[in-house]
Every structure is written in structure tokens, then in C-alpha cells.
Coordinates of C-alpha atoms in Angstrom, one line a residue:
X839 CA 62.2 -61.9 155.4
X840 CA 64.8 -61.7 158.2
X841 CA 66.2 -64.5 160.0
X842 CA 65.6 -63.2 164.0
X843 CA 62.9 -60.3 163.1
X844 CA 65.9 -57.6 162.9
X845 CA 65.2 -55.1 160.2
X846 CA 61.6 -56.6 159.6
X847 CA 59.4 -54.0 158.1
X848 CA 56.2 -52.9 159.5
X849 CA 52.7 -52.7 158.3
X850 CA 51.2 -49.7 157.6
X851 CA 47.4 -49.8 157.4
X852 CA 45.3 -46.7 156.9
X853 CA 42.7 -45.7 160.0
X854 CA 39.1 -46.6 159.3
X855 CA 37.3 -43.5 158.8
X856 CA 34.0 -45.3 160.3
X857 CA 35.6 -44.6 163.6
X858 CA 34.9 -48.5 164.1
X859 CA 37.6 -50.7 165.7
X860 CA 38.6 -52.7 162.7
X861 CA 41.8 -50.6 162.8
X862 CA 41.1 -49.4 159.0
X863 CA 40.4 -53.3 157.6
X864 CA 36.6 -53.0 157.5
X865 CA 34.3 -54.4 160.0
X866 CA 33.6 -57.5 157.8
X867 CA 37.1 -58.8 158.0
X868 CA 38.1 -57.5 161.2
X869 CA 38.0 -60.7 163.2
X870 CA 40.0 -62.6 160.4
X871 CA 42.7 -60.1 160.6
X872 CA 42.8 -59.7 156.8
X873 CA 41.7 -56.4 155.1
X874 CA 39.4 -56.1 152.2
X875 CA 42.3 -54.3 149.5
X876 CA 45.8 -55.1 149.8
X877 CA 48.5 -54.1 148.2
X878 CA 51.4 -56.4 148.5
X879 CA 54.8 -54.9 147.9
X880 CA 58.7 -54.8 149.3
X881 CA 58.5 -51.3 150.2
X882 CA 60.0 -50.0 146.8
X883 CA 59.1 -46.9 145.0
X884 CA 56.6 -49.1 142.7
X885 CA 55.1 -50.4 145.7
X886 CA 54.5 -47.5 147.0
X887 CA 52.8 -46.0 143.9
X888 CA 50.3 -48.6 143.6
X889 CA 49.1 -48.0 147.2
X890 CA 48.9 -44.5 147.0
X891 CA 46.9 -44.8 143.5
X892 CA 44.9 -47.4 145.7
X893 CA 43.6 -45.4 148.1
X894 CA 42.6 -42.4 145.8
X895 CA 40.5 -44.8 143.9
X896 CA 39.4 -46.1 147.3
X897 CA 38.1 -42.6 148.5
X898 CA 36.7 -41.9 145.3
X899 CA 34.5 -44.8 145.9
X900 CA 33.8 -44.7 149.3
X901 CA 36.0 -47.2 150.5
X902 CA 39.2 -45.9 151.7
X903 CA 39.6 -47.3 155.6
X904 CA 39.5 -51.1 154.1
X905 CA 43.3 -50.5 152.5
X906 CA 46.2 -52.0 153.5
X907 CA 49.9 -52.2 152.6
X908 CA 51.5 -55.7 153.4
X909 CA 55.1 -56.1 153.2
X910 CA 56.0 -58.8 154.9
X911 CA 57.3 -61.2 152.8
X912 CA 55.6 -64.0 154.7
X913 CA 52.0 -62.7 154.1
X914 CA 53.1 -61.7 150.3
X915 CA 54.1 -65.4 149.6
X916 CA 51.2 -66.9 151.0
X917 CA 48.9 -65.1 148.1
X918 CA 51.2 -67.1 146.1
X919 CA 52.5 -63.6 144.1
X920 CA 56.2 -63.8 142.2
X921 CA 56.1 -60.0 140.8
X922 CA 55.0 -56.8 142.8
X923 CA 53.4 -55.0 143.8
X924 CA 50.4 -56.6 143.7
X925 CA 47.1 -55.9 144.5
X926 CA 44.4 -58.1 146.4
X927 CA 41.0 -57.6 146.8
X928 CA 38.6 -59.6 148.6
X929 CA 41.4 -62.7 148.7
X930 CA 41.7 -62.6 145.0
X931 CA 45.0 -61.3 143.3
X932 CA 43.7 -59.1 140.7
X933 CA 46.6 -57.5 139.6
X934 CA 50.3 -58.4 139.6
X935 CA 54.1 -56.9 138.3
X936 CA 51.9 -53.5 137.4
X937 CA 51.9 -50.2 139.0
X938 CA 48.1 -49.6 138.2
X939 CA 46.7 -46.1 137.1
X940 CA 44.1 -44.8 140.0
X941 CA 41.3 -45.4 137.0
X942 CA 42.6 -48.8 136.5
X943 CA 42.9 -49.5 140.2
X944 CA 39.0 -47.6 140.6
X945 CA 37.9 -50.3 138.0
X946 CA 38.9 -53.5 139.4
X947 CA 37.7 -52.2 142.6
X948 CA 34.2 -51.8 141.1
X949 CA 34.7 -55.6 139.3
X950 CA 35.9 -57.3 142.6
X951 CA 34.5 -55.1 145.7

């Protein structure tokens, strides 16, 4: 979080690969703004792991435009999360303080999605 926005970090979402206009969220949560997986980090190495193990278990299941990584601190606290990186599916944290294996990440995408 940054006081006057200076040195915020952006979000980086992947592009849907429906060629829809949910801008890589999936078309069911497209007007709510919030996408189907998250992973919620600070932009660490960690962080960064789980989202790339993410979308490889994404792809693998046919899902891979609905991930997105959220690190703005904001949007991280209000899933209520005190260790990251974190992932979110559907609304629900499902994992937290863990950099996930893809296989690991594949199977709570399976349990949740």
C-alpha cells in the first residue's frame, strides 16, 4: 500500500485465450471484476512461483485465461489473508503461506473449480 499511489504495483492478468472480452477473468466473472483463480502475493520470488505453477496447472486443465495475479495490498486484505502468497479460487482461499507444487495447485483446482 502507498500513501498517494506512488510506487503502487500493477496487476498483471493473463489474456483470455477465448478471444472473449473478459480481459483473461472468464466470462462468468467479468462484470464483477473479480477472476475465477487468484493468486494473491507482494510481488516476491514466492509469489511469483505460485502463479507460474498456477497457470501450468490451469492450462493443463483447460482453464488458463481465468488467472490472475493480485498484488495490491488492498484487494489481498480484503480476502482476509495474513501469509502469502495465497491462492483463491472461486472467492474461497484455498491455500495460504505455501508455494504449491503445479500437481498440488492442478488438485485444488479440480476440488474447487
Amino acid at each position: 500500500m502507498s500513501l498517494f499511489g506512488f510506487g503502487k504495483k500493477k496487476e498483471n492478468t493473463t489474456s483470455c485465450s477465448c478471444g472473449c472480452t473478459c480481459g483473461g477473468k472468464g466470462s462468468e466473472t467479468a462484470a464483477t471484476g473479480e477472476g475465477n483463480i487468484l493468486v494473491l502475493g507482494s510481488g516476491c520470488s514466492s509469489c511469483h512461483q505460485l502463479y507460474e505453477h498456477v497457470k501450468v496447472a490451469a492450462e493443463h486443465l483447460g482453464c488458463a485465461g481465468q488467472v490472475e495475479y493480485v498484488t495490491d495490498m488492498e484487494r489481498v486484505m480484503s480476502y482476509g489473508v495474513m501469509r502469502m502468497p495465497a491462492l483463491v479460487i472461486r472467492g474461497t482461499v484455498v491455500s495460504s503461506g505455501k508455494v504449491l507444487k503445479t500437481e498440488e495447485a492442478e488438485e485444488l483446482l479440480r476440488r474447487y473449480g
